[in-house]
Structure formats: C-alpha cells, structure tokens
Short mmCIF file of N, CA and C in Angstrom, two decimals:
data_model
loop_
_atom_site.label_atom_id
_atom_site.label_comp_id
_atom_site.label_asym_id
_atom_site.label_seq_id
_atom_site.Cartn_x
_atom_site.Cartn_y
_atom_site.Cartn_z
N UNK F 1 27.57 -21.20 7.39
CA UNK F 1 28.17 -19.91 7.56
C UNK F 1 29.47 -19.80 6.76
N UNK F 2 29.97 -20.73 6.63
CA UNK F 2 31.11 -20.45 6.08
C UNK F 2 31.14 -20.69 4.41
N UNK F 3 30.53 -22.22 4.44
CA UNK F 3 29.61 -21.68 2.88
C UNK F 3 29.12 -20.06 2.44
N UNK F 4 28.61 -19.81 3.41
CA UNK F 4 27.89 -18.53 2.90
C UNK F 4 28.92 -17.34 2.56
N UNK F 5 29.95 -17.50 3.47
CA UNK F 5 31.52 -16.48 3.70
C UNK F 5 32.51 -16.85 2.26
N UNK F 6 32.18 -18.32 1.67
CA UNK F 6 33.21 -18.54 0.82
C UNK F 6 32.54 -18.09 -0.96
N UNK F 7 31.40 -17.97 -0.46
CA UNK F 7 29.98 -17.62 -1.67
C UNK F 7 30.63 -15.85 -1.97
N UNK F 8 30.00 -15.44 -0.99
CA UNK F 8 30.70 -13.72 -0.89
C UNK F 8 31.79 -13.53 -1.61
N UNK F 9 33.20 -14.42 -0.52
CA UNK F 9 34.63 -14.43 -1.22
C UNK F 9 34.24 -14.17 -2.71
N UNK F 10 33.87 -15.35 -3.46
CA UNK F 10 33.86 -15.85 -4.92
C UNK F 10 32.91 -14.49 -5.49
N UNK F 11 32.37 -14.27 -4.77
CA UNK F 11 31.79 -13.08 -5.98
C UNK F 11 31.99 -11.95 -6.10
N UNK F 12 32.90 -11.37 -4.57
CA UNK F 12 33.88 -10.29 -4.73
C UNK F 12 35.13 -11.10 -5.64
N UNK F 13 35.19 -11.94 -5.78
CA UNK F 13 36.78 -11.93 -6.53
C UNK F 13 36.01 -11.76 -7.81
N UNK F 14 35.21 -12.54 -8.45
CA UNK F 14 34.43 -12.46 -9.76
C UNK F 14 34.00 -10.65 -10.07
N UNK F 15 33.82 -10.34 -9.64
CA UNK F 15 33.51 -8.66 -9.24
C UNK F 15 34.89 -7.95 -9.49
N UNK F 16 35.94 -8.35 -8.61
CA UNK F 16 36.87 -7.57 -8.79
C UNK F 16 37.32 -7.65 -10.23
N UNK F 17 37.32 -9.39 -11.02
CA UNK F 17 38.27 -9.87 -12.05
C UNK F 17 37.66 -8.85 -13.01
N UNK F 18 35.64 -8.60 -13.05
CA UNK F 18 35.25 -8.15 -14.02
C UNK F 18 36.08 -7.01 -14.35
N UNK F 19 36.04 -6.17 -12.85
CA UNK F 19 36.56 -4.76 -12.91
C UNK F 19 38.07 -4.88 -13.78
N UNK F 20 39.14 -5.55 -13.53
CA UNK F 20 39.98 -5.91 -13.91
C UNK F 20 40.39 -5.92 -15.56
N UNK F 21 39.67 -6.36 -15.91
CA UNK F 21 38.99 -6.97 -17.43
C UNK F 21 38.58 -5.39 -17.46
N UNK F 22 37.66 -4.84 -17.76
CA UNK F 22 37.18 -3.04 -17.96
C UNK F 22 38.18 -2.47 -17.76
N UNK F 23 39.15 -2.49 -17.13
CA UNK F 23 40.15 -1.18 -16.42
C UNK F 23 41.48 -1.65 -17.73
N UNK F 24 41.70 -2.87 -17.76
CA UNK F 24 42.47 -3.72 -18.81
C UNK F 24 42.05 -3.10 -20.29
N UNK F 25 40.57 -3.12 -20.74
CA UNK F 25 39.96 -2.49 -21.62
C UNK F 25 40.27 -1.00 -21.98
N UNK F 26 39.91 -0.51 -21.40
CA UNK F 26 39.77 1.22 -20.97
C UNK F 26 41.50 1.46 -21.47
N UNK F 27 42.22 0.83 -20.45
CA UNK F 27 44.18 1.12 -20.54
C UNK F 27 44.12 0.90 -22.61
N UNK F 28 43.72 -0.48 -22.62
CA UNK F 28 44.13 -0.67 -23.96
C UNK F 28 43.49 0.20 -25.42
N UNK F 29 41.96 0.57 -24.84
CA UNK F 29 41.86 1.87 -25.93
C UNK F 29 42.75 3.21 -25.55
N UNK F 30 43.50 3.40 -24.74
CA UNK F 30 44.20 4.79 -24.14
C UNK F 30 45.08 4.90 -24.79
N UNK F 31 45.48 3.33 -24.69
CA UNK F 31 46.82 2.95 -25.78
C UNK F 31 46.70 3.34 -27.55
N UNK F 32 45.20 2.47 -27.89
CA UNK F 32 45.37 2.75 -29.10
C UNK F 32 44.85 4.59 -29.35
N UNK F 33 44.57 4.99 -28.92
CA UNK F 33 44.63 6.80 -29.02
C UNK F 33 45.49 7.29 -29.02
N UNK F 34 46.57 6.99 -27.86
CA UNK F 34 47.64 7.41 -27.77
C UNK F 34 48.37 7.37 -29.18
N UNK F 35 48.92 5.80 -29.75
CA UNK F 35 49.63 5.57 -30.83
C UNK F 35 48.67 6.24 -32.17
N UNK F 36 47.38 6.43 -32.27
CA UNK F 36 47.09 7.31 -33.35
C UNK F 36 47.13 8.49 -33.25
N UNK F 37 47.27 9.39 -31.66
CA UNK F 37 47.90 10.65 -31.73
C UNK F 37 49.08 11.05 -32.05
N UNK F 38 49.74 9.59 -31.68
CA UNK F 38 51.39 10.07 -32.29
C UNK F 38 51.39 10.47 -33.58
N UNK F 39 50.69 9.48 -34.30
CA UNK F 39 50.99 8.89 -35.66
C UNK F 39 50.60 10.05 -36.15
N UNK F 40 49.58 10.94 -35.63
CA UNK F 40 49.19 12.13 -36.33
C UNK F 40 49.85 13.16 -36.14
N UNK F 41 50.74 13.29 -35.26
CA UNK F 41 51.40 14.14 -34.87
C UNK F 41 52.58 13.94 -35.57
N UNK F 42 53.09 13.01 -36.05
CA UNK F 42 54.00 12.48 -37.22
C UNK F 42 53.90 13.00 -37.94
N UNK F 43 52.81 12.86 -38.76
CA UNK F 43 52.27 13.06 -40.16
C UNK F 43 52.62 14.87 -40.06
N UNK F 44 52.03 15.31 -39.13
CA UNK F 44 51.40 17.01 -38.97
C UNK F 44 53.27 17.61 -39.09
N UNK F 45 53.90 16.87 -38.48
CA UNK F 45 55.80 17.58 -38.36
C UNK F 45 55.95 17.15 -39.69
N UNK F 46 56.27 16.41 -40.19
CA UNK F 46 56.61 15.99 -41.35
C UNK F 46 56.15 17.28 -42.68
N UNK F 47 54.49 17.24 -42.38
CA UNK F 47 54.25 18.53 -43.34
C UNK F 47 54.30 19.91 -42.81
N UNK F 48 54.51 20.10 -41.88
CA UNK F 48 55.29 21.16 -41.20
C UNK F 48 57.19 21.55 -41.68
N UNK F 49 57.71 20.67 -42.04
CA UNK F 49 59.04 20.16 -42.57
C UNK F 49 58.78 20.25 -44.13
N UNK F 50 57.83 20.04 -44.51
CA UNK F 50 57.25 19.96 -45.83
C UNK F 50 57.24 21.72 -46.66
N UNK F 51 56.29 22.30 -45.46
CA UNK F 51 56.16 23.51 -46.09
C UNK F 51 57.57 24.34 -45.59
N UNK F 52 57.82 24.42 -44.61
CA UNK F 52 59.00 25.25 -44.35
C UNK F 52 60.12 25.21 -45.75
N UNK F 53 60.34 23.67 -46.37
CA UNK F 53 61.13 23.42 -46.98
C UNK F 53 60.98 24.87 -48.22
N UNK F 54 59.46 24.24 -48.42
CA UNK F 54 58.84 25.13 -49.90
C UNK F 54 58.93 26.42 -49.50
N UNK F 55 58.94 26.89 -47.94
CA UNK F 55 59.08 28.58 -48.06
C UNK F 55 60.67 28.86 -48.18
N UNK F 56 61.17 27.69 -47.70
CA UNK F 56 62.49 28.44 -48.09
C UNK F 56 63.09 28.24 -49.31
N UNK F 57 62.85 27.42 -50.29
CA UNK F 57 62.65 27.44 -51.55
C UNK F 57 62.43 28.84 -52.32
N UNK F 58 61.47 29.12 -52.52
CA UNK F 58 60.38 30.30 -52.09
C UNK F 58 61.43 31.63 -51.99
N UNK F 59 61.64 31.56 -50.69
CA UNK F 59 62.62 32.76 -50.75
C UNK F 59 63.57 32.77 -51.09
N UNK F 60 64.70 31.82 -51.74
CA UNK F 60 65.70 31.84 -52.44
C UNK F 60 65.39 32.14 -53.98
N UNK F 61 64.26 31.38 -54.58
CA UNK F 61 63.83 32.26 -55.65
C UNK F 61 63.09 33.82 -55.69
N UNK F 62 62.57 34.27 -54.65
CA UNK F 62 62.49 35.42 -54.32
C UNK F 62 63.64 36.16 -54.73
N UNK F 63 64.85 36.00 -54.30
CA UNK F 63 66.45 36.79 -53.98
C UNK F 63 66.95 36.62 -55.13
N UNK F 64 66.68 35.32 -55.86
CA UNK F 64 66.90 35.25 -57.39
C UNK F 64 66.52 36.17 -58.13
N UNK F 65 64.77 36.55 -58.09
CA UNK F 65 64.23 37.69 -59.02
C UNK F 65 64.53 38.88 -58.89
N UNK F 66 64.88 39.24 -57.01
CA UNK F 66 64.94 40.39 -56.98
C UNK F 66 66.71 40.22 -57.46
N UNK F 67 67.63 40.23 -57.49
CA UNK F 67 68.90 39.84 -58.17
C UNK F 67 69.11 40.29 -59.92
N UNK F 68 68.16 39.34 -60.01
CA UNK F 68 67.85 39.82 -61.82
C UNK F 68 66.83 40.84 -62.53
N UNK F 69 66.00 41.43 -61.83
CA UNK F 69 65.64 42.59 -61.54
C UNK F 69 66.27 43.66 -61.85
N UNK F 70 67.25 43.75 -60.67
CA UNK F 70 67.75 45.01 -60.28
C UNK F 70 69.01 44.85 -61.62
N UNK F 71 69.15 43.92 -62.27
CA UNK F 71 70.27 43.27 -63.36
C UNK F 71 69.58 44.23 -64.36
N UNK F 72 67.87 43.67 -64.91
CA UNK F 72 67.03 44.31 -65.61
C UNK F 72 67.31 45.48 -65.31
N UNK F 73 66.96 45.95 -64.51
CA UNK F 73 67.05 47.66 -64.49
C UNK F 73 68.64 48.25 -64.62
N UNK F 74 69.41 47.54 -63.98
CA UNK F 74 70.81 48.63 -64.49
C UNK F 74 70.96 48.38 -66.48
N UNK F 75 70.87 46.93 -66.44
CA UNK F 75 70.81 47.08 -68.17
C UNK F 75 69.43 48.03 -69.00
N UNK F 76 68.53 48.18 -68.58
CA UNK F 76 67.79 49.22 -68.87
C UNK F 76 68.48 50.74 -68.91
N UNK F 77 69.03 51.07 -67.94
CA UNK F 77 70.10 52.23 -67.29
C UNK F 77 70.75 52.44 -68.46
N UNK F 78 71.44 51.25 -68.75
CA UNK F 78 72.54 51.15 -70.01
C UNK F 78 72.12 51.55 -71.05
N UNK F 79 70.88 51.11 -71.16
CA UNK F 79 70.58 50.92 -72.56
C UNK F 79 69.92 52.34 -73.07
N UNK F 80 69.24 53.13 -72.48
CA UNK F 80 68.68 54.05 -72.17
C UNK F 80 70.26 55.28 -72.74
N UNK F 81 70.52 54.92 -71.87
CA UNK F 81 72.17 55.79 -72.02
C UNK F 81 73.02 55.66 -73.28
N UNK F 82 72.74 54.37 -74.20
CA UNK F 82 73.15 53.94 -75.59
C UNK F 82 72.23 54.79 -76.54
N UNK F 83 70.85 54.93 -76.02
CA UNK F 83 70.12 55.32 -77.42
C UNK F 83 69.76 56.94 -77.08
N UNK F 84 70.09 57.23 -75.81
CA UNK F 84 70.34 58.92 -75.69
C UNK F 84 71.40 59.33 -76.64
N UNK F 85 72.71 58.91 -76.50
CA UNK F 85 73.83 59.23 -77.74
C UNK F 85 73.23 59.06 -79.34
N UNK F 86 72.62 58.56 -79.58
CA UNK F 86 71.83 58.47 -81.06
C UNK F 86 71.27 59.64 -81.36
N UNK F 87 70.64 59.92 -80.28
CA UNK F 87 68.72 60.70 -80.61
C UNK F 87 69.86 62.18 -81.27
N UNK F 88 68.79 62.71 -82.00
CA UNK F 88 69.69 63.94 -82.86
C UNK F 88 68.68 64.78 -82.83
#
C-alpha cells in the first residue's frame, strides 16, 4: 500500500515537472514574441521619425518656392512696368 501511495506520489510529481517544462516553454516563446514585437515596433517609430523628418523637409522647401514665386511674380510686375515705358 504504501508502495503503491509512493508510485502515485512519483508520477504526479513526474506529471506535474512535465507540466512545468510546457508552461516554462510556452513563457519562453511569449518572451521571444514579445522581444520581436518590440523590435518591430522599433523599427516602425524610427520610420515614423523618418518620414515626419522628410515632411518637414518638404514643407520648408514648400515656403521656399512659394517665397520665390511670389519674388518671380513681383519681378515680373517690374518688369512688365519697364517695357510698358518703351512700347510707343
């Protein structure tokens, strides 16, 4: 009987260790998902930081053209106004 009680013991503990071992498993792929979600989530801010940079790039040369533009057109203005005094 007690043989038989210490048989049981040993194969609930062997039972539990397996479980142990799987649950150990399971944690450690959670882990590696986890650290490749970061890593992607890294990557994703970074080019998020990436493009913002280029739009604001972007719109400072925007403010540039429109700047020299409106430069173009008053010297157009001018010039327009130089060769009106000519015309006969």
């Amino acid at each position: 009987m007690i043989a038989s009680a210490v048989e049981e013991q040993s194969v609930s503990t062997q039972n539990i260790s397996e479980n142990i071992v799987q649950v150990t498993q399971g944690i450690d792929k959670i882990n590696e998902n986890i650290s490749q979600s970061s890593s992607v989530s890294s990557d994703i801010a970074k080019e998020i930081c990436t493009v913002t940079d280029t739009a604001n790039e972007m719109a400072e040369s925007s403010a540039g053209v429109d700047v020299r533009s409106k430069d173009l057109s008053n010297l157009s203005e001018r010039l327009m106004k130089i060769v009106n005094k000519f015309k006969i």
